[in-house]
Tab-separated table of C-alpha atoms in Angstrom:
chain	number	residue	atom	x	y	z
A	1	MET	CA	-47.926	32.267	-40.867
A	2	LEU	CA	-48.673	34.144	-37.718
A	3	LEU	CA	-51.724	32.194	-36.750
A	4	LYS	CA	-49.827	28.719	-36.739
A	5	ASN	CA	-49.608	27.863	-33.159
A	6	MET	CA	-46.062	27.396	-32.183
A	7	GLU	CA	-43.923	27.360	-29.067
A	8	ILE	CA	-41.571	30.369	-28.767
A	9	ILE	CA	-38.182	29.582	-27.507
A	10	ILE	CA	-36.837	32.513	-25.615
A	11	GLY	CA	-33.376	33.450	-24.137
A	12	SER	CA	-30.527	33.010	-26.388
A	13	ILE	CA	-32.673	33.367	-29.660
A	14	PRO	CA	-33.484	36.926	-30.299
A	15	LEU	CA	-37.244	37.697	-30.327
A	16	SER	CA	-38.939	39.313	-33.250
A	17	ILE	CA	-41.783	41.610	-33.253
A	18	GLU	CA	-43.841	39.050	-34.783
A	19	ASP	CA	-42.817	36.698	-31.776
A	20	VAL	CA	-44.322	39.141	-29.296
A	21	VAL	CA	-47.452	39.651	-31.266
A	22	ARG	CA	-47.902	35.683	-31.327
A	23	VAL	CA	-47.507	35.516	-27.559
A	24	ALA	CA	-49.313	38.386	-26.538
A	25	ARG	CA	-52.184	38.317	-28.943
A	26	TYR	CA	-52.597	34.747	-29.960
A	27	ASP	CA	-51.478	33.038	-26.677
A	28	HIS	CA	-48.754	31.072	-28.089
A	29	LYS	CA	-46.678	29.197	-25.581
A	30	VAL	CA	-43.249	30.064	-24.101
A	31	GLU	CA	-40.132	27.872	-23.236
A	32	ILE	CA	-36.882	28.937	-21.935
A	33	ASP	CA	-33.934	27.661	-23.604
A	34	GLN	CA	-31.265	25.772	-21.469
A	35	GLU	CA	-28.323	28.169	-22.258
A	36	SER	CA	-30.287	30.832	-20.754
A	37	LYS	CA	-30.994	29.018	-17.690
A	38	LYS	CA	-27.316	28.390	-16.933
A	39	LYS	CA	-26.637	32.058	-17.381
A	40	VAL	CA	-29.189	33.111	-15.000
A	41	ASN	CA	-28.151	30.592	-12.370
A	42	HIS	CA	-24.262	31.824	-12.805
A	43	SER	CA	-25.567	35.399	-12.215
A	44	ARG	CA	-27.503	34.555	-9.161
A	45	GLU	CA	-24.604	32.521	-7.707
A	46	TYR	CA	-22.637	35.892	-8.042
A	47	VAL	CA	-25.187	37.767	-6.242
A	48	GLU	CA	-25.169	35.347	-3.554
A	49	LYS	CA	-21.390	35.767	-3.282
A	50	LEU	CA	-21.731	39.562	-3.011
A	51	LEU	CA	-24.208	39.308	-0.063
A	52	ALA	CA	-21.965	36.795	1.820
A	53	GLU	CA	-19.088	39.357	1.354
A	54	ARG	CA	-21.257	42.129	2.589
A	55	ARG	CA	-20.180	44.211	-0.310
A	56	VAL	CA	-22.131	47.686	-0.756
A	57	VAL	CA	-24.147	47.545	-4.116
A	58	TYR	CA	-26.807	49.611	-5.306
A	59	GLY	CA	-30.268	48.065	-4.819
A	60	LEU	CA	-28.570	45.063	-3.033
A	61	THR	CA	-27.566	46.434	0.054
A	62	THR	CA	-28.427	49.982	-0.306
A	63	GLY	CA	-31.918	51.660	-0.732
A	64	PHE	CA	-33.207	53.379	-4.187
A	65	GLY	CA	-32.915	56.429	-6.140
A	66	LYS	CA	-31.941	59.273	-3.483
A	67	PHE	CA	-31.626	56.590	-0.908
A	68	SER	CA	-28.844	55.015	-2.687
A	69	GLU	CA	-26.349	55.981	-0.066
A	70	THR	CA	-28.283	54.229	2.775
A	71	TYR	CA	-26.863	50.737	3.598
A	72	ILE	CA	-29.245	48.015	4.310
A	73	PRO	CA	-27.912	45.081	6.135
A	74	SER	CA	-27.933	41.797	4.161
A	75	GLU	CA	-30.589	40.292	6.636
A	76	GLN	CA	-33.026	43.154	5.643
A	77	ALA	CA	-32.514	42.412	2.043
A	78	LYS	CA	-35.846	40.241	1.484
A	79	GLN	CA	-37.871	42.956	3.107
A	80	LEU	CA	-36.218	45.647	1.165
A	81	GLN	CA	-37.535	44.042	-2.125
A	82	ILE	CA	-41.099	43.608	-0.733
A	83	ASN	CA	-41.187	47.195	0.421
A	84	LEU	CA	-39.868	48.258	-3.057
A	85	ILE	CA	-42.723	46.522	-4.720
A	86	ARG	CA	-45.525	47.618	-2.442
A	87	SER	CA	-44.322	51.108	-2.543
A	88	HIS	CA	-43.787	51.506	-6.281
A	89	ALA	CA	-47.278	49.715	-7.123
A	90	CYS	CA	-48.865	53.127	-7.522
A	91	GLY	CA	-49.922	53.152	-11.176
A	92	LEU	CA	-52.831	55.305	-12.036
A	93	GLY	CA	-55.994	54.993	-14.679
A	94	ASN	CA	-57.434	52.151	-16.754
A	95	PRO	CA	-55.506	49.026	-16.953
A	96	PHE	CA	-53.559	47.765	-20.195
A	97	PRO	CA	-55.332	45.713	-22.626
A	98	LYS	CA	-54.520	41.985	-21.727
A	99	GLU	CA	-52.400	41.511	-24.752
A	100	VAL	CA	-50.034	44.534	-23.682
A	101	ALA	CA	-49.749	43.025	-20.209
A	102	ARG	CA	-48.800	39.803	-21.737
A	103	ALA	CA	-46.252	41.427	-23.964
A	104	ILE	CA	-44.818	43.121	-20.856
A	105	ILE	CA	-44.274	39.817	-19.003
A	106	LEU	CA	-42.754	38.220	-22.048
A	107	LEU	CA	-40.290	41.084	-22.657
A	108	ARG	CA	-39.283	41.419	-19.074
A	109	VAL	CA	-38.667	37.481	-18.972
A	110	ASN	CA	-36.407	38.033	-22.262
A	111	ALA	CA	-34.520	40.609	-20.546
A	112	LEU	CA	-33.795	38.780	-17.343
A	113	LEU	CA	-32.768	35.610	-19.422
A	114	GLN	CA	-29.728	37.498	-20.633
A	115	GLY	CA	-27.919	36.730	-17.246
A	116	HIS	CA	-27.161	40.075	-16.093
A	117	SER	CA	-30.022	40.959	-13.583
A	118	GLY	CA	-28.983	38.391	-10.681
A	119	ILE	CA	-32.617	36.972	-10.375
A	120	ARG	CA	-33.361	33.530	-9.419
A	121	LEU	CA	-34.517	31.274	-12.205
A	122	LYS	CA	-37.344	30.224	-10.129
A	123	VAL	CA	-38.856	33.789	-10.398
A	124	ILE	CA	-38.470	33.970	-14.312
A	125	GLU	CA	-40.091	30.366	-14.550
A	126	THR	CA	-43.004	31.482	-12.633
A	127	MET	CA	-43.361	34.459	-14.974
A	128	VAL	CA	-43.489	31.930	-17.807
A	129	GLU	CA	-46.070	30.028	-15.959
A	130	MET	CA	-48.113	32.738	-15.684
A	131	LEU	CA	-47.908	33.437	-19.546
A	132	ASN	CA	-48.405	29.846	-20.512
A	133	LYS	CA	-51.531	29.243	-17.972
A	134	GLY	CA	-53.244	32.461	-18.713
A	135	VAL	CA	-52.777	34.705	-15.416
A	136	THR	CA	-52.455	38.234	-16.411
A	137	PRO	CA	-51.609	41.256	-14.139
A	138	VAL	CA	-53.893	44.154	-13.995
A	139	ILE	CA	-51.309	46.729	-14.883
A	140	PRO	CA	-52.418	50.494	-14.952
A	141	GLU	CA	-51.643	52.486	-17.879
A	142	GLN	CA	-50.455	55.692	-16.187
A	143	GLY	CA	-47.745	56.431	-13.755
A	144	SER	CA	-44.332	55.776	-15.614
A	145	LEU	CA	-41.900	58.707	-16.249
A	146	GLY	CA	-39.860	56.221	-18.564
A	147	ALA	CA	-36.556	56.638	-16.697
A	148	SER	CA	-35.477	54.354	-13.945
A	149	GLY	CA	-37.598	52.060	-16.283
A	150	ASP	CA	-41.283	51.616	-16.099
A	151	LEU	CA	-41.265	51.385	-12.377
A	152	ALA	CA	-44.851	52.020	-11.318
A	153	PRO	CA	-46.494	49.738	-13.866
A	154	LEU	CA	-43.960	46.772	-13.625
A	155	ALA	CA	-44.599	47.034	-9.799
A	156	HIS	CA	-48.205	45.764	-10.460
A	157	LEU	CA	-46.650	42.713	-12.497
A	158	ALA	CA	-44.352	41.887	-9.625
A	159	LEU	CA	-47.181	42.175	-7.066
A	160	VAL	CA	-49.104	39.418	-8.715
A	161	LEU	CA	-46.080	37.202	-8.731
A	162	MET	CA	-45.927	37.663	-5.100
A	163	GLY	CA	-49.482	36.677	-4.732
A	164	GLU	CA	-50.695	40.167	-4.267
A	165	GLY	CA	-52.299	42.800	-6.729
A	166	GLU	CA	-54.921	42.029	-9.007
A	167	ALA	CA	-55.074	39.684	-12.277
A	168	TYR	CA	-57.280	38.198	-14.981
A	169	TYR	CA	-57.742	34.712	-15.201
A	170	GLU	CA	-60.228	32.881	-17.352
A	171	GLY	CA	-62.119	35.787	-18.048
A	172	GLU	CA	-62.395	37.304	-14.480
A	173	GLN	CA	-60.678	39.850	-12.778
A	174	MET	CA	-59.541	38.767	-9.244
A	175	ASP	CA	-57.082	38.918	-6.281
A	176	GLY	CA	-53.459	38.128	-7.617
A	177	GLY	CA	-53.054	35.357	-5.101
A	178	LYS	CA	-56.554	33.735	-6.163
A	179	ALA	CA	-55.675	33.787	-9.709
A	180	LEU	CA	-52.225	31.968	-8.963
A	181	ALA	CA	-53.805	29.349	-6.873
A	182	SER	CA	-56.682	28.976	-9.427
A	183	ALA	CA	-53.910	28.269	-12.279
A	184	GLY	CA	-51.915	25.923	-9.864
A	185	ILE	CA	-49.073	28.495	-9.604
A	186	GLN	CA	-46.903	29.147	-6.441
A	187	PRO	CA	-46.369	32.719	-5.461
A	188	VAL	CA	-42.656	33.865	-5.310
A	189	SER	CA	-40.945	35.251	-2.088
A	190	LEU	CA	-38.637	37.798	-3.370
A	191	GLU	CA	-35.227	37.863	-2.430
A	192	ALA	CA	-32.365	40.201	-2.474
A	193	LYS	CA	-32.015	42.188	-5.783
A	194	GLU	CA	-34.953	40.647	-7.250
A	195	GLY	CA	-37.560	43.284	-6.818
A	196	LEU	CA	-35.380	45.903	-8.323
A	197	ALA	CA	-34.795	43.303	-11.243
A	198	LEU	CA	-38.366	43.057	-11.993
A	199	ILE	CA	-39.250	46.718	-12.187
A	200	ASN	CA	-36.241	48.566	-13.424
A	201	GLY	CA	-36.601	48.189	-17.264
A	202	THR	CA	-38.370	49.478	-20.166
A	203	GLN	CA	-40.721	46.574	-20.926
A	204	VAL	CA	-43.972	48.513	-20.614
A	205	MET	CA	-43.229	51.347	-23.355
A	206	THR	CA	-41.705	48.625	-25.603
A	207	ALA	CA	-44.704	46.263	-25.195
A	208	VAL	CA	-47.028	48.976	-26.002
A	209	GLY	CA	-44.817	50.259	-28.926
A	210	THR	CA	-44.112	46.758	-30.303
A	211	LEU	CA	-47.812	45.932	-30.650
A	212	ALA	CA	-48.411	49.477	-31.929
A	213	CYS	CA	-45.849	49.220	-34.507
A	214	TRP	CA	-47.115	45.763	-35.883
A	215	ASP	CA	-50.534	47.208	-36.166
A	216	ALA	CA	-48.964	50.357	-37.892
A	217	GLN	CA	-47.278	48.191	-40.496
A	218	GLN	CA	-50.570	46.451	-41.415
A	219	LEU	CA	-52.185	49.869	-41.632
A	220	ALA	CA	-49.634	50.871	-44.213
A	221	ASN	CA	-50.791	47.939	-46.300
A	222	TRP	CA	-54.219	49.259	-45.981
A	223	ALA	CA	-53.504	52.867	-46.473
A	224	ASP	CA	-52.079	51.656	-50.158
A	225	CYS	CA	-55.172	49.586	-50.708
A	226	THR	CA	-57.564	52.325	-49.734
A	227	ALA	CA	-55.627	54.874	-51.847
A	228	ALA	CA	-55.644	52.463	-54.694
A	229	LEU	CA	-59.271	52.283	-54.520
A	230	THR	CA	-59.799	55.914	-54.236
A	231	THR	CA	-57.592	56.616	-57.158
A	232	ASP	CA	-59.418	53.999	-59.309
A	233	VAL	CA	-62.857	55.225	-58.632
A	234	LEU	CA	-61.679	58.938	-59.280
A	235	ARG	CA	-60.212	57.710	-62.626
A	236	GLY	CA	-56.719	58.746	-61.467
A	237	VAL	CA	-53.544	59.253	-63.795
A	238	LYS	CA	-51.593	56.038	-63.718
A	239	GLN	CA	-48.463	57.453	-64.703
A	240	ALA	CA	-47.847	59.046	-61.257
A	241	PHE	CA	-47.318	55.286	-59.990
A	242	GLU	CA	-45.019	53.934	-62.763
A	243	PRO	CA	-41.495	53.157	-61.961
A	244	GLU	CA	-39.337	55.813	-63.907
A	245	THR	CA	-40.382	58.385	-61.419
A	246	HIS	CA	-39.499	56.583	-58.266
A	247	ASP	CA	-36.305	55.149	-59.539
A	248	ILE	CA	-34.718	58.305	-59.513
A	249	ARG	CA	-35.668	59.307	-56.152
A	250	PRO	CA	-35.271	55.595	-54.672
A	251	HIS	CA	-36.488	55.774	-51.215
A	252	ALA	CA	-37.518	52.173	-50.300
A	253	GLY	CA	-40.958	53.136	-48.867
A	254	GLN	CA	-41.794	55.227	-51.807
A	255	LYS	CA	-40.964	52.472	-54.303
A	256	GLN	CA	-42.845	50.076	-52.757
A	257	VAL	CA	-46.214	52.022	-52.348
A	258	ALA	CA	-46.137	52.929	-56.148
A	259	LYS	CA	-45.521	49.416	-56.835
A	260	ASN	CA	-48.386	48.450	-54.626
A	261	ILE	CA	-50.844	50.996	-56.033
A	262	LEU	CA	-49.790	49.655	-59.508
A	263	LYS	CA	-50.327	46.121	-58.747
A	264	LEU	CA	-53.631	46.641	-56.997
A	265	THR	CA	-55.110	48.886	-59.982
A	266	LYS	CA	-53.677	46.483	-62.578
A	267	ASP	CA	-56.386	45.802	-65.309
A	268	SER	CA	-58.368	48.764	-64.320
A	269	LYS	CA	-60.904	50.170	-66.753
A	270	LEU	CA	-61.242	53.355	-64.726
A	271	MET	CA	-57.532	54.531	-64.307
A	272	THR	CA	-56.541	57.094	-66.973
A	273	GLU	CA	-53.515	58.043	-69.065
A	274	GLN	CA	-51.971	61.463	-68.677
A	275	GLY	CA	-53.993	63.971	-70.648
A	276	GLU	CA	-57.011	61.728	-71.120
A	277	LEU	CA	-59.005	63.453	-68.472
A	278	ARG	CA	-56.543	65.622	-66.673
A	279	VAL	CA	-52.826	66.009	-66.843
A	280	GLN	CA	-52.340	65.511	-63.192
A	281	ASP	CA	-54.137	64.542	-60.056
A	282	ALA	CA	-54.343	66.299	-56.660
A	283	TYR	CA	-51.488	65.417	-54.279
A	284	SER	CA	-53.596	63.152	-51.906
A	285	LEU	CA	-53.551	60.870	-54.947
A	286	ARG	CA	-50.547	61.529	-56.855
A	287	CYS	CA	-48.346	61.768	-53.943
A	288	ALA	CA	-49.501	58.792	-52.156
A	289	PRO	CA	-46.029	56.926	-52.897
A	290	GLN	CA	-44.086	59.939	-51.328
A	291	VAL	CA	-46.334	60.381	-48.193
A	292	HIS	CA	-47.186	56.632	-47.539
A	293	GLY	CA	-43.545	55.763	-48.448
A	294	ALA	CA	-42.093	58.087	-45.720
A	295	SER	CA	-44.340	56.643	-43.198
A	296	ARG	CA	-43.117	53.093	-44.198
A	297	ASP	CA	-39.660	54.091	-44.035
A	298	ALA	CA	-40.249	55.527	-40.501
A	299	LEU	CA	-41.797	52.255	-39.464
A	300	GLU	CA	-38.619	50.376	-40.816
A	301	HIS	CA	-36.692	52.548	-38.524
A	302	ILE	CA	-39.099	52.203	-35.543
A	303	GLN	CA	-38.855	48.376	-36.010
A	304	GLU	CA	-35.230	48.211	-35.983
A	305	LYS	CA	-35.040	50.234	-32.639
A	306	LEU	CA	-37.894	48.069	-31.120
A	307	VAL	CA	-36.068	44.728	-31.828
A	308	ILE	CA	-32.851	46.081	-30.220
A	309	GLU	CA	-34.737	47.029	-27.223
A	310	ILE	CA	-36.930	43.718	-26.995
A	311	ASN	CA	-33.515	41.617	-26.918
A	312	SER	CA	-31.567	44.118	-24.428
A	313	VAL	CA	-30.888	44.197	-20.699
A	314	THR	CA	-32.446	47.508	-19.346
A	315	ASP	CA	-32.289	47.206	-15.391
A	316	ASN	CA	-29.834	48.524	-13.158
A	317	PRO	CA	-27.325	47.584	-11.404
A	318	LEU	CA	-26.137	45.292	-14.062
A	319	ILE	CA	-24.210	41.938	-12.996
A	320	PHE	CA	-21.057	40.893	-14.939
A	321	ALA	CA	-20.098	37.738	-13.109
A	322	GLU	CA	-17.198	36.898	-15.204
A	323	GLU	CA	-15.601	40.361	-14.905
A	324	ASP	CA	-16.557	40.416	-11.221
A	325	LYS	CA	-18.324	43.648	-11.751
A	326	VAL	CA	-21.619	45.379	-10.748
A	327	ILE	CA	-22.160	48.259	-12.828
A	328	SER	CA	-24.843	51.003	-12.015
A	329	GLY	CA	-25.417	52.538	-15.445
A	330	GLY	CA	-28.569	54.004	-17.181
A	331	ASN	CA	-29.846	51.029	-19.585
A	332	PHE	CA	-33.129	51.697	-17.915
A	333	HIS	CA	-33.501	55.197	-19.574
A	334	GLY	CA	-36.343	55.105	-22.219
A	335	GLN	CA	-35.083	57.820	-24.632
A	336	PRO	CA	-34.521	55.328	-27.591
A	337	ILE	CA	-37.940	54.256	-27.422
A	338	ALA	CA	-39.668	57.574	-26.535
A	339	LEU	CA	-37.911	59.170	-29.706
A	340	ALA	CA	-39.236	56.144	-31.808
A	341	MET	CA	-42.563	56.066	-30.268
A	342	ASP	CA	-43.221	59.956	-31.258
A	343	TYR	CA	-41.915	59.369	-34.839
A	344	LEU	CA	-44.340	56.091	-34.791
A	345	SER	CA	-47.212	59.026	-33.859
A	346	ILE	CA	-46.156	61.351	-36.644
A	347	ALA	CA	-45.992	58.422	-39.320
A	348	ALA	CA	-49.480	56.806	-38.297
A	349	ALA	CA	-50.881	60.369	-38.429
A	350	GLU	CA	-49.900	61.012	-41.571
A	351	LEU	CA	-51.501	58.103	-43.187
A	352	ALA	CA	-54.767	59.302	-41.628
A	353	ASN	CA	-54.197	62.869	-42.771
A	354	ILE	CA	-53.941	61.981	-46.314
A	355	SER	CA	-56.640	59.484	-46.181
A	356	GLU	CA	-59.017	62.056	-44.994
A	357	ARG	CA	-58.191	64.350	-47.811
A	358	ARG	CA	-59.053	61.384	-50.239
A	359	ILE	CA	-62.309	60.990	-48.620
A	360	GLU	CA	-63.177	64.577	-49.185
A	361	ARG	CA	-62.242	64.266	-52.922
A	362	MET	CA	-64.582	61.362	-53.235
A	363	VAL	CA	-67.673	63.049	-51.436
A	364	ASN	CA	-67.109	66.831	-52.578
A	365	PRO	CA	-69.294	67.494	-55.558
A	366	GLN	CA	-66.738	70.102	-56.780
A	367	LEU	CA	-63.934	67.592	-57.008
A	368	ASN	CA	-65.734	64.037	-57.665
A	369	ASP	CA	-67.071	64.280	-61.131
A	370	PRO	CA	-68.692	62.138	-62.409
A	371	LEU	CA	-69.746	60.708	-59.002
A	372	PRO	CA	-73.047	62.318	-57.389
A	373	GLY	CA	-72.180	64.737	-54.727
A	374	PHE	CA	-71.681	63.313	-51.237
A	375	LEU	CA	-72.185	59.807	-53.153
A	376	THR	CA	-75.871	59.973	-53.060
A	377	LYS	CA	-78.321	60.407	-56.146
A	378	GLU	CA	-80.984	62.193	-53.889
A	379	GLY	CA	-79.063	64.794	-52.319
A	380	GLY	CA	-81.243	67.362	-50.155
A	381	MET	CA	-83.473	64.468	-49.098
A	382	ASN	CA	-80.553	62.585	-48.342
A	383	SER	CA	-77.172	63.732	-46.870
A	384	GLY	CA	-75.382	60.714	-48.057
A	385	LEU	CA	-71.521	60.476	-47.004
A	386	MET	CA	-71.272	64.205	-46.268
A	387	ILE	CA	-71.018	63.429	-42.228
A	388	PRO	CA	-68.236	60.451	-42.618
A	389	GLN	CA	-66.034	63.028	-43.851
A	390	TYR	CA	-66.702	65.233	-40.615
A	391	ALA	CA	-65.846	62.114	-38.629
A	392	ALA	CA	-62.503	61.287	-40.216
A	393	ALA	CA	-61.751	65.116	-40.248
A	394	SER	CA	-62.234	65.010	-36.367
A	395	VAL	CA	-60.342	62.015	-35.795
A	396	VAL	CA	-57.454	63.344	-37.827
A	397	SER	CA	-57.421	66.518	-35.838
A	398	GLU	CA	-57.325	64.666	-32.719
A	399	ASN	CA	-54.343	62.894	-33.798
A	400	LYS	CA	-52.673	66.008	-34.736
A	401	SER	CA	-52.941	66.976	-30.927
A	402	LEU	CA	-51.906	63.631	-29.755
A	403	ALA	CA	-48.828	63.609	-32.224
A	404	HIS	CA	-46.979	66.511	-30.084
A	405	PRO	CA	-43.863	64.734	-28.787
A	406	ALA	CA	-43.892	63.359	-25.298
A	407	SER	CA	-40.066	62.877	-25.450
A	408	VAL	CA	-39.325	66.869	-25.384
A	409	ASP	CA	-40.858	67.087	-21.753
A	410	SER	CA	-38.752	65.922	-19.023
A	411	ILE	CA	-39.465	66.359	-15.347
A	412	PRO	CA	-37.031	65.650	-12.278
A	413	SER	CA	-37.991	63.263	-9.797
A	414	SER	CA	-36.474	61.396	-6.776
A	415	ALA	CA	-35.218	64.621	-5.321
A	416	ASN	CA	-33.299	65.618	-8.404
A	417	GLN	CA	-31.440	62.183	-8.490
A	418	GLU	CA	-33.271	61.347	-11.620
A	419	ASP	CA	-33.207	64.764	-13.223
A	420	HIS	CA	-34.002	63.845	-16.943
A	421	VAL	CA	-36.805	61.366	-17.859
A	422	SER	CA	-37.874	60.144	-21.335
A	423	MET	CA	-41.882	59.993	-21.069
A	424	GLY	CA	-41.197	56.970	-23.220
A	425	THR	CA	-44.492	55.122	-21.893
A	426	THR	CA	-46.603	58.355	-22.549
A	427	ALA	CA	-45.222	58.516	-26.122
A	428	ALA	CA	-45.763	54.800	-26.773
A	429	ARG	CA	-49.350	55.091	-25.400
A	430	LYS	CA	-50.119	58.157	-27.540
A	431	ALA	CA	-48.839	56.336	-30.652
A	432	ALA	CA	-51.089	53.340	-30.076
A	433	GLN	CA	-53.934	55.647	-29.730
A	434	ILE	CA	-53.087	57.397	-33.105
A	435	VAL	CA	-52.615	54.284	-34.763
A	436	GLY	CA	-56.084	53.033	-33.625
A	437	ASN	CA	-57.517	56.283	-34.772
A	438	ALA	CA	-55.960	55.971	-38.100
A	439	TYR	CA	-57.706	52.458	-38.713
A	440	LYS	CA	-60.865	54.468	-37.955
A	441	VAL	CA	-60.289	56.818	-40.985
A	442	LEU	CA	-59.161	54.261	-43.207
A	443	ALA	CA	-62.270	52.048	-42.723
A	444	ILE	CA	-64.349	55.352	-43.753
A	445	GLU	CA	-62.223	55.692	-46.731
A	446	LEU	CA	-62.866	52.168	-47.659
A	447	PHE	CA	-66.288	52.500	-47.184
A	448	CYS	CA	-66.670	55.685	-49.369
A	449	GLY	CA	-64.484	53.878	-52.025
A	450	ALA	CA	-66.719	50.991	-52.196
A	451	ARG	CA	-69.800	53.537	-52.463
A	452	ALA	CA	-68.010	55.217	-55.267
A	453	ALA	CA	-67.292	52.001	-56.936
A	454	ASP	CA	-70.929	51.021	-57.053
A	455	TYR	CA	-71.523	54.143	-59.121
A	456	GLN	CA	-68.613	53.458	-61.634
A	457	ASN	CA	-69.228	49.633	-61.876
A	458	PRO	CA	-67.230	47.555	-59.627
A	459	GLU	CA	-66.401	45.350	-62.835
A	460	ASN	CA	-64.333	48.329	-63.980
A	461	LEU	CA	-61.924	48.324	-61.090
A	462	GLY	CA	-58.328	46.859	-61.173
A	463	LYS	CA	-57.548	43.268	-59.963
A	464	GLY	CA	-56.673	44.402	-56.308
A	465	THR	CA	-59.097	47.093	-56.032
A	466	LYS	CA	-61.805	44.743	-56.973
A	467	TRP	CA	-60.898	42.529	-54.105
A	468	ALA	CA	-61.110	45.464	-51.797
A	469	TYR	CA	-64.648	46.353	-53.142
A	470	SER	CA	-65.722	42.847	-52.674
A	471	PHE	CA	-64.235	42.636	-49.010
A	472	CYS	CA	-66.209	45.559	-48.044
A	473	ARG	CA	-69.530	44.378	-49.566
A	474	GLU	CA	-69.034	41.153	-48.000
A	475	HIS	CA	-69.491	42.744	-44.622
A	476	VAL	CA	-71.188	45.976	-45.646
A	477	PRO	CA	-74.354	46.135	-47.638
A	478	PHE	CA	-74.970	48.947	-50.405
A	479	ILE	CA	-77.723	51.141	-49.208
A	480	GLU	CA	-78.683	54.024	-51.172
A	481	GLU	CA	-80.895	56.129	-48.652
A	482	ASP	CA	-79.450	57.486	-45.505
A	483	HIS	CA	-79.059	54.911	-42.883
A	484	VAL	CA	-77.032	54.666	-39.411
A	485	MET	CA	-73.359	54.102	-40.756
A	486	HIS	CA	-71.585	53.738	-37.427
A	487	PRO	CA	-71.847	49.927	-36.966
A	488	TYR	CA	-70.350	49.518	-40.342
A	489	PHE	CA	-67.368	51.717	-39.791
A	490	ARG	CA	-66.878	49.911	-36.681
A	491	LYS	CA	-67.012	46.440	-38.303
A	492	LEU	CA	-64.602	47.459	-41.125
A	493	GLU	CA	-62.126	48.759	-38.717
A	494	HIS	CA	-61.998	45.452	-36.730
A	495	LEU	CA	-62.111	43.427	-39.829
A	496	MET	CA	-58.844	45.768	-41.186
A	497	LYS	CA	-57.137	44.573	-37.768
A	498	ASP	CA	-58.073	40.683	-38.236
A	499	ILE	CA	-54.952	39.023	-39.132
A	500	GLU	CA	-56.611	36.563	-41.697
A	501	THR	CA	-57.878	39.764	-43.476
A	502	THR	CA	-54.480	41.352	-43.417
A	503	GLN	CA	-52.910	38.248	-44.778
A	504	GLN	CA	-55.216	38.256	-47.690
A	505	LEU	CA	-54.517	41.728	-48.408
A	506	GLU	CA	-50.827	40.837	-48.498
A	507	GLN	CA	-51.391	38.263	-51.008
A	508	GLN	CA	-52.995	40.797	-53.233
A	509	ILE	CA	-50.098	43.072	-52.756
A	510	ASN	CA	-47.626	40.305	-53.371
A	511	ALA	CA	-49.249	38.246	-56.099
């Protein structure tokens, strides 16, 4: 469904996480709906009226931040906006991936289309042109405090709109003006309120978080899959996944994971009855529904918060033309997303944590009977899969450091006018890194599970675990003697993120 190329209508129709992924990652086209155009034009007419009346309005006829008490004559309003963008474009570090930059544009456009920002329709349409014609701003990752919005990174987006800064076009990084010209797009000359409207919002943290959340949701399916394969090859006790236990502790995620593992191990000749080999399994096997399920429930909550933010207006001041009001509030503060991103970090880290423990059980000769130690028959001469567990443990440990919450840290800025900030963009960036690391760990578990299955006869696997084994073996050969495994881990990691593969996995779970 996601791969089907379709035009995304934005404005009055709420965007979903899937819509964002379509546009950001798969280059689906975007069109503005007519109702939103009317709202934008009406809001801009009200701004022009305020300018004509020479009213004192923050960001329109005043400076910014601590300079909010400084009056700026209307004839200097245009220069004020240009100065704002140039002075705020001080991002640091490596640029965001192109898909993140595209998501940022889409989300900023969607917020502006709600008709509370006072920006001209022409500016928004130029941003849509950039999306549809493939002009992607170079936006540095660092520099946002996540309150007053994502000022620094969004300013780099606005620079390109003005024909400045840097952008990617047709695979090349170039001057922003050249990129626009190459795509046949006219740069925008910003007018009153427009610079502020472009940079005062939470779209950077939300863009990073949306893509990370989507990836984490697919990761949760893979975690159930690799857990099922590991449990199968270790001859796990199937009663732990039967519904009676989970019906009397009815967390939705827990019930879903138990159901998934039962379905994936269906018809297995390896899974055992309670008491057949052992009465109960270790927690990393037996408690997979409770652990994975808690992460799934967290992801549901995080998605809910992201969908609200994706479809919200988060700049300042806000224009309410019908009520003849301009309100300076705090919708730019990123705390709702900052907390959600810290939660995402923990949820994804836990999927990797328990996966690493299952890897240990598969390779440890004290725990994996009747499998050979470190999954090699010639131990000593060969190290087998001893060191992949080291690598997984290293990444898991790194995740524990990254999962320290960013949102509990605040540092005052703008001469203490902005005296509490969210650090939401830092939280989102860390969450995305943890999700990426978790894929690495699960790729190692899948690799080890397939090797263990070779010693247990793959024909004995369950219906879904046999699919997982076959998927791995289609891309990674069985090699008994020691060999370089890094390329295979990397290959599996990328394949597990591939949308066609994730859809095949969903079919196994939902069959």
